[in-house]
Structures are given as C-alpha cells and as structure tokens.
Short mmCIF file of C-alpha atoms in Angstrom, two decimals:
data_model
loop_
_atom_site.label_atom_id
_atom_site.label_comp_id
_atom_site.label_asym_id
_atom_site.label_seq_id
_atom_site.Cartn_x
_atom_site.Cartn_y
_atom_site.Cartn_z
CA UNK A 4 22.78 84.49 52.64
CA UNK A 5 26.62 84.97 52.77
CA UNK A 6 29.05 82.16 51.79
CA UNK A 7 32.86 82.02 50.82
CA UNK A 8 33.90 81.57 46.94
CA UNK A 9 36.60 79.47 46.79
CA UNK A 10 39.60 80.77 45.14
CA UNK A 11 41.32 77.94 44.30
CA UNK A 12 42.90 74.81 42.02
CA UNK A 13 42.50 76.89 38.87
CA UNK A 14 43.77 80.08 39.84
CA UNK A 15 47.44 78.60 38.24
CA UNK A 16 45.41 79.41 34.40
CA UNK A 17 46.97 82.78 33.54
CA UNK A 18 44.32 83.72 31.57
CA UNK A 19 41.13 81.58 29.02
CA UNK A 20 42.97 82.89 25.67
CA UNK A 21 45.32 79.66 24.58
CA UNK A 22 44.48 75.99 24.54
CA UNK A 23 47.03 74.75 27.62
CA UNK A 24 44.74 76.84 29.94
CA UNK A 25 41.44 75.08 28.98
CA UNK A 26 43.40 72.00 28.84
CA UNK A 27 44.71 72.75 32.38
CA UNK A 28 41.21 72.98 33.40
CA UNK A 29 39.96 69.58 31.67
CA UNK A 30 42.73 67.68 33.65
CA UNK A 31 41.53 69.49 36.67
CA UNK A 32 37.83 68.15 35.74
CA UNK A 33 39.17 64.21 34.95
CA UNK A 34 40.50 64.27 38.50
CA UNK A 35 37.40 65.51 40.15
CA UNK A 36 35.28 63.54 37.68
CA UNK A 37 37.68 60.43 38.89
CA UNK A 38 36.92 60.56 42.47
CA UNK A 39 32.89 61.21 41.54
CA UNK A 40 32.86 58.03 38.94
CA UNK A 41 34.39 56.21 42.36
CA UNK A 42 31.93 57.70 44.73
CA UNK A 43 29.13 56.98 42.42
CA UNK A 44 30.04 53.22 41.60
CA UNK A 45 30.16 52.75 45.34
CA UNK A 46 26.86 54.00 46.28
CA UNK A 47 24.77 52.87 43.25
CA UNK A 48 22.01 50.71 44.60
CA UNK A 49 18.10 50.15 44.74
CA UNK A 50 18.05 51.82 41.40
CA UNK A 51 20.12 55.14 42.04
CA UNK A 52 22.60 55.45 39.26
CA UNK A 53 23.36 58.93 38.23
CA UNK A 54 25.22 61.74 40.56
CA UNK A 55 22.88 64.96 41.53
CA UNK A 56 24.24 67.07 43.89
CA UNK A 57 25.34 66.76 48.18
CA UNK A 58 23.09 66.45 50.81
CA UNK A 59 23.58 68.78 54.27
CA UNK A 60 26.14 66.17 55.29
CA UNK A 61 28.25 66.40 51.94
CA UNK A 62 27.22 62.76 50.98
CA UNK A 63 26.98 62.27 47.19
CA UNK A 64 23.34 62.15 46.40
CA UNK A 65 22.29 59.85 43.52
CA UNK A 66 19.43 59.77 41.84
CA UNK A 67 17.05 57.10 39.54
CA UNK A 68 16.96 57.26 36.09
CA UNK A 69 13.41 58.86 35.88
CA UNK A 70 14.97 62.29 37.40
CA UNK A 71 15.72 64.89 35.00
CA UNK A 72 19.30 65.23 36.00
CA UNK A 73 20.39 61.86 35.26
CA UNK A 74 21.71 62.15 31.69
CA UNK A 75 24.44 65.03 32.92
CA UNK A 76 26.61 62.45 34.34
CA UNK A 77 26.67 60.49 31.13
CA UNK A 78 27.31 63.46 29.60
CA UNK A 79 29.90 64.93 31.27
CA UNK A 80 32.12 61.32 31.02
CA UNK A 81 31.29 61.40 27.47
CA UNK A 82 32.57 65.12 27.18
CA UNK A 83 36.00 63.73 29.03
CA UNK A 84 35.99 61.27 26.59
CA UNK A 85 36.01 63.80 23.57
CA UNK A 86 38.76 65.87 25.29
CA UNK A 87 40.95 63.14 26.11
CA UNK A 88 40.65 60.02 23.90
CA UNK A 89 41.18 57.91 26.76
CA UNK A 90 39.13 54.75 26.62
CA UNK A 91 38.17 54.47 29.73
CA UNK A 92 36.11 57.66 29.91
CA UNK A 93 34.26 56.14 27.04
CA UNK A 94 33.49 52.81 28.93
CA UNK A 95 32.80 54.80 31.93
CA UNK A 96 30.22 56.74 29.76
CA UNK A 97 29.17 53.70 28.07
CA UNK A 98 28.07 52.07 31.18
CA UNK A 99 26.55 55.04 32.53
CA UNK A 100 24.78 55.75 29.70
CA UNK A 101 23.08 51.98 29.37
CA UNK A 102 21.26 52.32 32.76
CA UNK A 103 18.93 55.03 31.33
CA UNK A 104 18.21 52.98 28.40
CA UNK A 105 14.61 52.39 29.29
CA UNK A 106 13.74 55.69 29.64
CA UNK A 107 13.18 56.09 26.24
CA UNK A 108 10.06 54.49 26.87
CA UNK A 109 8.83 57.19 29.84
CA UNK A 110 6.38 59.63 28.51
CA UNK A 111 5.29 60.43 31.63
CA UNK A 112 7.91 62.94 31.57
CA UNK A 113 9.23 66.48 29.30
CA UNK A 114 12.99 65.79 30.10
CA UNK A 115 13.55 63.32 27.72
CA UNK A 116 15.92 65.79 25.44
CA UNK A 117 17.87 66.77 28.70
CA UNK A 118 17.97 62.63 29.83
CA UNK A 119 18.74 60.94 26.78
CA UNK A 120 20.15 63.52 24.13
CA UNK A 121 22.60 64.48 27.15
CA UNK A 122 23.97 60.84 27.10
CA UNK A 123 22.93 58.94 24.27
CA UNK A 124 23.31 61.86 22.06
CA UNK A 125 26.55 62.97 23.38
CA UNK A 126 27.24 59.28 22.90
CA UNK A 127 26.23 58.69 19.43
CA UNK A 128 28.27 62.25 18.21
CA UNK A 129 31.49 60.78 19.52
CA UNK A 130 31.33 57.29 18.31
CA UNK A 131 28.48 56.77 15.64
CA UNK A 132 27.10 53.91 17.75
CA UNK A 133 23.73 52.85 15.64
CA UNK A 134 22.38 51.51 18.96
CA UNK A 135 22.44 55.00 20.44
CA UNK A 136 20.58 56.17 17.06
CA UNK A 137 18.25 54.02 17.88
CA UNK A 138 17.59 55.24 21.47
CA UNK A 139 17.46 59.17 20.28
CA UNK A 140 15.14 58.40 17.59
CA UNK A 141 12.86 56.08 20.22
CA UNK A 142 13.07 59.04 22.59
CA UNK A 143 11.81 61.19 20.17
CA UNK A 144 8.73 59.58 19.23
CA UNK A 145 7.79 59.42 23.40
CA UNK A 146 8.60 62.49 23.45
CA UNK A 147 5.87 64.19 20.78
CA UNK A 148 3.48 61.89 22.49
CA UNK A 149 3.13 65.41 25.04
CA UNK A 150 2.72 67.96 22.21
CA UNK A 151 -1.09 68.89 21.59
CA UNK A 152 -1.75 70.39 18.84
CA UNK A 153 -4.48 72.89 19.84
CA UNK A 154 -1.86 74.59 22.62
CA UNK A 155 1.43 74.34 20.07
CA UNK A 156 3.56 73.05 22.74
CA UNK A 157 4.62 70.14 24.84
CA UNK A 158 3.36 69.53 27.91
CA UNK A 159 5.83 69.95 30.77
CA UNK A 160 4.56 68.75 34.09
CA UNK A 161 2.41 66.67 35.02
CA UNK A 162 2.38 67.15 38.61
CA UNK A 163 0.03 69.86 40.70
CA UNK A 164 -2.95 69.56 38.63
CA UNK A 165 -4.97 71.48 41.03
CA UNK A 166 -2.17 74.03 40.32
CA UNK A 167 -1.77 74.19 36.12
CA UNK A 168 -3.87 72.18 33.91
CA UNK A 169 -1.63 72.49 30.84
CA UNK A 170 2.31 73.64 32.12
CA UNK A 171 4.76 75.00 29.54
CA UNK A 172 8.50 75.64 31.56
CA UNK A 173 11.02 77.46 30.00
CA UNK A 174 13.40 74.67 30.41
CA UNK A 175 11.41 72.55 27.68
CA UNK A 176 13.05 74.64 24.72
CA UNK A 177 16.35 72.33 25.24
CA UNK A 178 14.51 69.54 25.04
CA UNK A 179 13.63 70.18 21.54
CA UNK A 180 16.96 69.54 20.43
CA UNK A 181 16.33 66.21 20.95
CA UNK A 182 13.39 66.39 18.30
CA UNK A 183 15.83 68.05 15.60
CA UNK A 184 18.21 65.46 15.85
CA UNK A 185 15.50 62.67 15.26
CA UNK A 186 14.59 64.77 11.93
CA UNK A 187 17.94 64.72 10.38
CA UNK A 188 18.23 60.97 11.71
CA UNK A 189 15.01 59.94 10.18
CA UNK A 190 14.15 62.40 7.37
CA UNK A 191 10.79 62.93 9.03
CA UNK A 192 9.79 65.82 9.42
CA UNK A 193 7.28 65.83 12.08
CA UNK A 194 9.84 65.73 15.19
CA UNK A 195 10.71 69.21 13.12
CA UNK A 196 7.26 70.80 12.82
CA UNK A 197 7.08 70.31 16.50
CA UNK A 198 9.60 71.15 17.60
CA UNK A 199 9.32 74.57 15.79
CA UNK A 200 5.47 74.84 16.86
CA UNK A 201 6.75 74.42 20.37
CA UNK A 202 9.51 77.21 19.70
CA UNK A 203 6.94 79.42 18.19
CA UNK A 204 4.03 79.54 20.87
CA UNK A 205 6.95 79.95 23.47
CA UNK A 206 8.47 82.80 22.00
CA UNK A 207 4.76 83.96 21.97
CA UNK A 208 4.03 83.47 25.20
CA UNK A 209 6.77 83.15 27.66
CA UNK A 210 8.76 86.72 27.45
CA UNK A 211 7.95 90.02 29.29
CA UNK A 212 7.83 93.29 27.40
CA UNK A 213 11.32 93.80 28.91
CA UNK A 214 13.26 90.84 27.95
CA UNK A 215 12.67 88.74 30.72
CA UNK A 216 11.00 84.68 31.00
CA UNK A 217 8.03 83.51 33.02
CA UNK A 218 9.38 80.13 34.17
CA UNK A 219 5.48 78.64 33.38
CA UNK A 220 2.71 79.31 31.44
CA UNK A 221 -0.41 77.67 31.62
CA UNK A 222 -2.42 76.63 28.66
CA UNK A 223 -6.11 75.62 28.30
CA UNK A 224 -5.50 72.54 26.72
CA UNK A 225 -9.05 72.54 24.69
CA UNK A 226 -8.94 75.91 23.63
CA UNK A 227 -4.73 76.90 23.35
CA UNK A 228 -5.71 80.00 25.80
CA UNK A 229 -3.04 81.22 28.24
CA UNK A 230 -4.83 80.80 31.79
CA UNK A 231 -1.45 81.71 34.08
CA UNK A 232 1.86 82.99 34.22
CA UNK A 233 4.10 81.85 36.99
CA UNK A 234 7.44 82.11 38.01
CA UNK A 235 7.75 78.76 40.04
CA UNK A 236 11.17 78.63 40.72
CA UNK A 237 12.08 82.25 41.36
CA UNK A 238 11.33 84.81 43.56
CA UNK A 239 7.81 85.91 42.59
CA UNK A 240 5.36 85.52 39.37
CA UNK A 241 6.90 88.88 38.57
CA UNK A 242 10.27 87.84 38.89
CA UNK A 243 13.28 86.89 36.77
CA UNK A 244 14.34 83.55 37.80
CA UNK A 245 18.09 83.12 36.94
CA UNK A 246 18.53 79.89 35.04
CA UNK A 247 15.33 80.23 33.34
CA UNK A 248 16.80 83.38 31.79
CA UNK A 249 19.94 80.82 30.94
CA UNK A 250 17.60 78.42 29.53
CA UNK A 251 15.83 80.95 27.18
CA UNK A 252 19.11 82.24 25.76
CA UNK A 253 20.30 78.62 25.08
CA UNK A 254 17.09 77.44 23.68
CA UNK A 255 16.41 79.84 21.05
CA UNK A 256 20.43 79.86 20.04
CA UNK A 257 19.78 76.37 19.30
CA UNK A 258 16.42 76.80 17.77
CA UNK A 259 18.52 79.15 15.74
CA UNK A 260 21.14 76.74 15.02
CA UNK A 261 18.64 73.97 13.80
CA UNK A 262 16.26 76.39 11.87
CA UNK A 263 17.91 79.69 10.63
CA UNK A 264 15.00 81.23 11.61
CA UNK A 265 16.12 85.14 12.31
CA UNK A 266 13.44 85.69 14.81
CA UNK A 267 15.04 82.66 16.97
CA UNK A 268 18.52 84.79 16.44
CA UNK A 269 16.75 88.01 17.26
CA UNK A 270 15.30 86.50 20.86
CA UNK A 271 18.97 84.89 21.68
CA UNK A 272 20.27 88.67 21.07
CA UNK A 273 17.52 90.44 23.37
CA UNK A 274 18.14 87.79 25.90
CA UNK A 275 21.97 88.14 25.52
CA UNK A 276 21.66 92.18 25.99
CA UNK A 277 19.04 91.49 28.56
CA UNK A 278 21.58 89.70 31.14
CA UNK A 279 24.96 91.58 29.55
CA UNK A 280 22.94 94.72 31.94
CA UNK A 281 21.91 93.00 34.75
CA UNK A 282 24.42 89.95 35.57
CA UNK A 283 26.96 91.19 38.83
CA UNK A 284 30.42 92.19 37.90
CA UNK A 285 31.40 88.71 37.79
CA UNK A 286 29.10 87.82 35.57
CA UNK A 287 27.46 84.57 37.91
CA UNK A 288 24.09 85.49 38.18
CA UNK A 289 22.26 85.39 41.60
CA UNK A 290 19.14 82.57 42.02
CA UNK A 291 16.88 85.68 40.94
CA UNK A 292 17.75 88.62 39.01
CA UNK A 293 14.79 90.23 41.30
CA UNK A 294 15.83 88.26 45.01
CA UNK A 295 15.08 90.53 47.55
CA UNK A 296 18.80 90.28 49.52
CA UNK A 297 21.26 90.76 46.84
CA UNK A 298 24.08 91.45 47.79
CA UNK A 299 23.94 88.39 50.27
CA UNK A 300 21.66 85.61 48.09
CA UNK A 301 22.49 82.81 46.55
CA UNK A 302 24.60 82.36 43.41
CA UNK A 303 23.71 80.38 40.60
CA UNK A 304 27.52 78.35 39.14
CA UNK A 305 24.96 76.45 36.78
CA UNK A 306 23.02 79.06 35.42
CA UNK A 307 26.00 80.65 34.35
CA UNK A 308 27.63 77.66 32.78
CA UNK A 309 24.48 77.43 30.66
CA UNK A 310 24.73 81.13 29.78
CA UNK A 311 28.38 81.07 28.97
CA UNK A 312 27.89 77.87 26.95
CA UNK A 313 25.18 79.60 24.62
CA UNK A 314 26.96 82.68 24.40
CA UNK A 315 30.24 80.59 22.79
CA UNK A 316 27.77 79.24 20.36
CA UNK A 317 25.65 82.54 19.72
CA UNK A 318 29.01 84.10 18.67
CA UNK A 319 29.10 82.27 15.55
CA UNK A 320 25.60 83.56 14.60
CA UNK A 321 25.79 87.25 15.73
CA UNK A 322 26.94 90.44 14.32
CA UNK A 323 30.73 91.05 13.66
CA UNK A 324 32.22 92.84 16.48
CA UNK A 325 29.80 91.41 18.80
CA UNK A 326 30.87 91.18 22.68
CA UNK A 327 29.47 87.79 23.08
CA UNK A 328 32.41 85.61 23.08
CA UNK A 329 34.10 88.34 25.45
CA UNK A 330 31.35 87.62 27.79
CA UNK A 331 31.30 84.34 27.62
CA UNK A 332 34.93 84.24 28.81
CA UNK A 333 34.36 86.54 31.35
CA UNK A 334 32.02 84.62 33.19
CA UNK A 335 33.71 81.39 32.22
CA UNK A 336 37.08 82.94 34.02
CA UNK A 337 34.88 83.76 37.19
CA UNK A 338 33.62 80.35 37.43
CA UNK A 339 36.96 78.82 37.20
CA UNK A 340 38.84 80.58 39.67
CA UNK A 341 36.18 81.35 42.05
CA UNK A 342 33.38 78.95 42.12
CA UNK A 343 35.30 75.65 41.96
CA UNK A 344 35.75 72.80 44.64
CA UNK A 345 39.11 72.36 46.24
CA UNK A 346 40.86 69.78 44.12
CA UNK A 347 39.74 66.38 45.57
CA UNK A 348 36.53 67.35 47.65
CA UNK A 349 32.28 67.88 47.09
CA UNK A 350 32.61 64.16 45.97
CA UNK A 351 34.33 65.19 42.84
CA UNK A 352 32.12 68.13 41.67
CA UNK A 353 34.25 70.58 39.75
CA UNK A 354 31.59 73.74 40.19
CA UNK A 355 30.27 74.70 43.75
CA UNK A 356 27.30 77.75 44.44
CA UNK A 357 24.34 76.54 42.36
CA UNK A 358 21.14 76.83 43.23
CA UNK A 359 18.68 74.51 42.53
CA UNK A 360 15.21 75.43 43.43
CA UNK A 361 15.42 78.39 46.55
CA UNK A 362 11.73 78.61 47.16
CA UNK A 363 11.26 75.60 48.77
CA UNK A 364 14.80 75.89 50.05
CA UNK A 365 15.90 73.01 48.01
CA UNK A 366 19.83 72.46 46.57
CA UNK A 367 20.37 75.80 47.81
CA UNK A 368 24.42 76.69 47.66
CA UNK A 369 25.67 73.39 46.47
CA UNK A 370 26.75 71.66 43.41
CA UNK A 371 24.86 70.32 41.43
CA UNK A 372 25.88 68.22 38.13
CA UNK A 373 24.16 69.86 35.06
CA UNK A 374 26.71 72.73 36.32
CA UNK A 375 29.42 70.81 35.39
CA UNK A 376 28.00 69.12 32.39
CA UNK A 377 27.55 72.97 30.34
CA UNK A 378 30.71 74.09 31.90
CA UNK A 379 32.60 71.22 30.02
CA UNK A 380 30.43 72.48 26.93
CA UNK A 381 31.54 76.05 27.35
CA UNK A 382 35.38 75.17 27.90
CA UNK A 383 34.52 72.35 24.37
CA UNK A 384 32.79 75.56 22.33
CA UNK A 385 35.65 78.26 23.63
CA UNK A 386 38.45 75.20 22.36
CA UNK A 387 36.65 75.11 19.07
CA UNK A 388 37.00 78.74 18.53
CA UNK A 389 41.05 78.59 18.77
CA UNK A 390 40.97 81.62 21.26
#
C-alpha cells in the first residue's frame, strides 16, 4: 500500500537540538489541537466525548468513554497546558477529563492505566488536584480486581472467549503505571506487588528468543499454564507487530523507572537494540516488522511516537555514551517533517500514517490520537533534557 508523506508545516525547524524548535512545534500542535477541541465540542453527543481518529470521509470520529483511547485527548490538552501555562488548555482539559470520571468504576475493562492515568494523572501532576487523587487511587483498586493470582497477571480481554480463556496483551504493561502511582499515593503496597507480579510473568512469557513480543498470551487461569501465543494485531502468530514492540520498550522503561529492577533495564535495552536493527532509515516503523509488502505497507506515526518517547526516558537509565537519545531524535525529526497534517486539516490531528489494527483492515493509514498524545511526551522528555 503506497501513500504520500507529507512534507510539510514543520519543515521551517532547522534541526530538534535547541528549545525554539520544539517550541515551534508545540505552537504548531495548540493550533491543530484548537481546531480538534472545536470539532470535538461540536460533535459530542449520545455519549461520544473523546476524539479517535477519521473515518473514510475525513469526519472526526469520537468515541465513549468506555474505549481505550479516550483518556489521550485529556491528555494531550493537559500536556498543552504544561507547555504553555495558558488557562484555557487547563479548563479545556479539565472538562475533558470530568466526562471519564465514572470509569473509574469499569472493571470490565484492562485500560484503565491508559484511560484515567492519561487524564486524571496527567491532571493531578500539573495541578495537585486531590479530586484527581482520588480518581487514580479509585482506578487502581478496579483495576487489581483483574489480576489472579495463580496466572501473575491481569487479565486483558474479555472478549472472544471461545478464542483465549485467560488474555495477557502486551499493551497491559503501561497500564501498570497506573498501579505504581496508587502505591506512592496510598503507601500500600499491594497496587506494587502487582504490578511487579504482572511485570514479572510478562517478561517470562511474552518475548521470543530473538527480542521480539507476542502481542497475547493465553493463560490457564486455574493452573497459571501458557495455553497460546498469538500475535492478534500483526501479521501472523510469528510475527512482530510494530506497536507492540513500542509498547514493550515503554513498559519495562517504566517498570524500570518505578522499581530499579536491572532486569526491567536489561529488557528496555534488548528491545531498544532489537528495533535500533530493524526500524527503516527513517526510523517509523511499518504496521509489522514481518508485513509481507514492505516497501509499500503501512506506516505506524504512533508506534513510533511511543518508541521515541521511551527512548528519551531510557536515556537517563542507560549506559554513558549510549545512542538512545540520538535515536530518539532521529525518529522524532522524521515524524515532524514528514508524517504531519497540513497545518489546519485531519480535524486538527498533528500526526498522520498510523495504523491501528491492519488485520481486520481497521484505522489503517490515518491518525489516530494516542499518536499525538506520546509525541507531545517525546517533544516534553527531549525539552527536559536541554538538548
């Protein structure tokens, strides 16, 4: 599948070493985040609140606040708000924010960390709002309601039963964030223990001899045995789906972050070295490190933003003379002058060429908003290091 990368708005930054240029690009986000805060305020209604990606017609596509995407859009107001101090990206975030407050009741779901620590959490570090402690630490305890004890994890889906009887994704080592903030909120520990339980069976269980991440493995939820490995969301079982590879590297820099533990550190370095020889010259992975027509398939914008997001924050951890934070510039540099939206269009998306889930031809070349929520994270994280 061809398609054009625009090269575009940013092209004007010279280069990603001095603070005008990410400031150049923050500006360029508050205008496209402008016209989506507009489109989304206009469409809201029958319970859609939060922005998700474009439909085949290019029509902003909203979404409730059950769906696992809805905390990005909180997130990425409240991440304007940090940049900027301007108050009304904090009452924009504020009331985007507040229509997700129930779900901190929903344990029918695994997203809770990527829901509510995306916006309440982003919310509570930049204003110390004890009503948004609250919400984490309620999130929290609905949260551990999935773990079971005999597998060591929490349960991800709970859809396809006649598929997987006890589903593990990849994806659920960023919710555990969510769980390490409730520890240091709380003192108690056991959002902590599980979290690192969770952390432990995955590194177990979910990485090839090589490197690479199964996207889900089935447990036996009586006896902690590993019935399946699939790759759901990539190319084949066998394959290396893309943003699962981003969400491995991210997860266990975290874990690392929240733990010390060295053998978190360790896996964020394989994985790091894994992609640093097999991400294209630009450094934007495709959908599947394994997809059948590259050249010609699909990009993945977010998977990258999640990768180049990590490696800012692995840098800290690693070895001197590491290559990480070079690498994270690089592919933050590709992403900004090559896989943005012209500058007022894709109803105010800043990152286009994501791919959401290609098997089932779903969000396939389009924008979608967790994209721009870890791109504002990387450009935050590369600001923080002064270079």
């Amino acid at each position: 599948m061809k398609y054009t990368l625009f090269i575009i708005s940013l092209l004007w930054i010279p280069h990603l070493g001095v603070a005008q240029d990410i400031d150049a690009a923050i500006r360029f986000t508050e205008k496209q985040a402008t016209l989506q805060l507009e489109e989304t305020r206009r469409l809201q209604a029958g319970g859609k609140v939060s922005p998700r990606t474009l439909d085949a017609k290019g029509q902003l596509v909203l979404v409730a606040p059950g769906d696992w995407t809805s905390g990005f859009f909180p997130g990425v107001l409240w991440q304007l708000y940090h940049f900027t101090k301007d108050v009304k990206w904090m009452e924009a975030a504020r009331e985007a924010t507040e229509k997700l407050e129930k779900e901190q009741y929903n344990g029918r779901t695994h997203d809770m960390g990527f829901k509510m620590y995306c916006s309440y959490g982003k919310g509570y570090e930049y204003t110390g709002d004890t009503a948004y402690r609250n919400v984490i630490i309620r999130s929290a305890q609905t949260l551990i309601t999935r773990f079971n004890p005999v597998v060591g994890c929490i349960r991800s889906w709970d859809h396809n039963r006649d598929k997987w009887e006890f589903p593990v994704i990849i994806d659920n080592m960023l919710n555990l964030e969510l769980l390490f903030a409730a520890t240091r909120l709380t003192g108690d520990s056991t959002f902590y223990r599980i979290a690192v339980t969770h952390a432990n069976t995955t590194l177990k269980n979910h990485f090839r001899p090589d490197g690479s991440t199964y996207h889900v493995v089935d447990y036996d939820p009586e006896t902690g045995a590993v019935k399946h490995r699939h790759t759901h969301q990539g190319y084949s079982h066998e394959s290396t789906w893309a943003r699962g590879q981003a969400w491995a590297l991210y997860g266990y820099t975290m874990a690392y972050r929240e733990t010390g533990n060295p053998d978190y550190l360790q896996k964020a370095l394989d994985v790091a070295e894994w992609l640093h020889q097999r991400l294209p010259a630009d450094g934007v992975p495709y959908w599947d490190f394994d997809a059948p027509d590259i050249p010609d398939a699909p990009r993945d914008a977010s998977a990258a933003a999640v990768m180049a997001s990590a490696l800012y924050e692995l840098d800290a951890y690693a070895p001197q003379k590491s290559k990480l934070r070079e690498r994270a510039d690089h592919i933050l540099k590709s992403l900004l002058t090559a896989y943005t939206a012209p500058a007022g269009t894709h109803a105010g998306f800043t990152l286009l060429h994501s791919t959401g889930h290609k098997p089932v031809e779903s969000e396939v070349d389009v924008p979608l908003i967790y994209a721009d929520y870890y791109l504002l994270e990387a450009l935050d994280r590369k600001k923080e290091k002064g270079k």
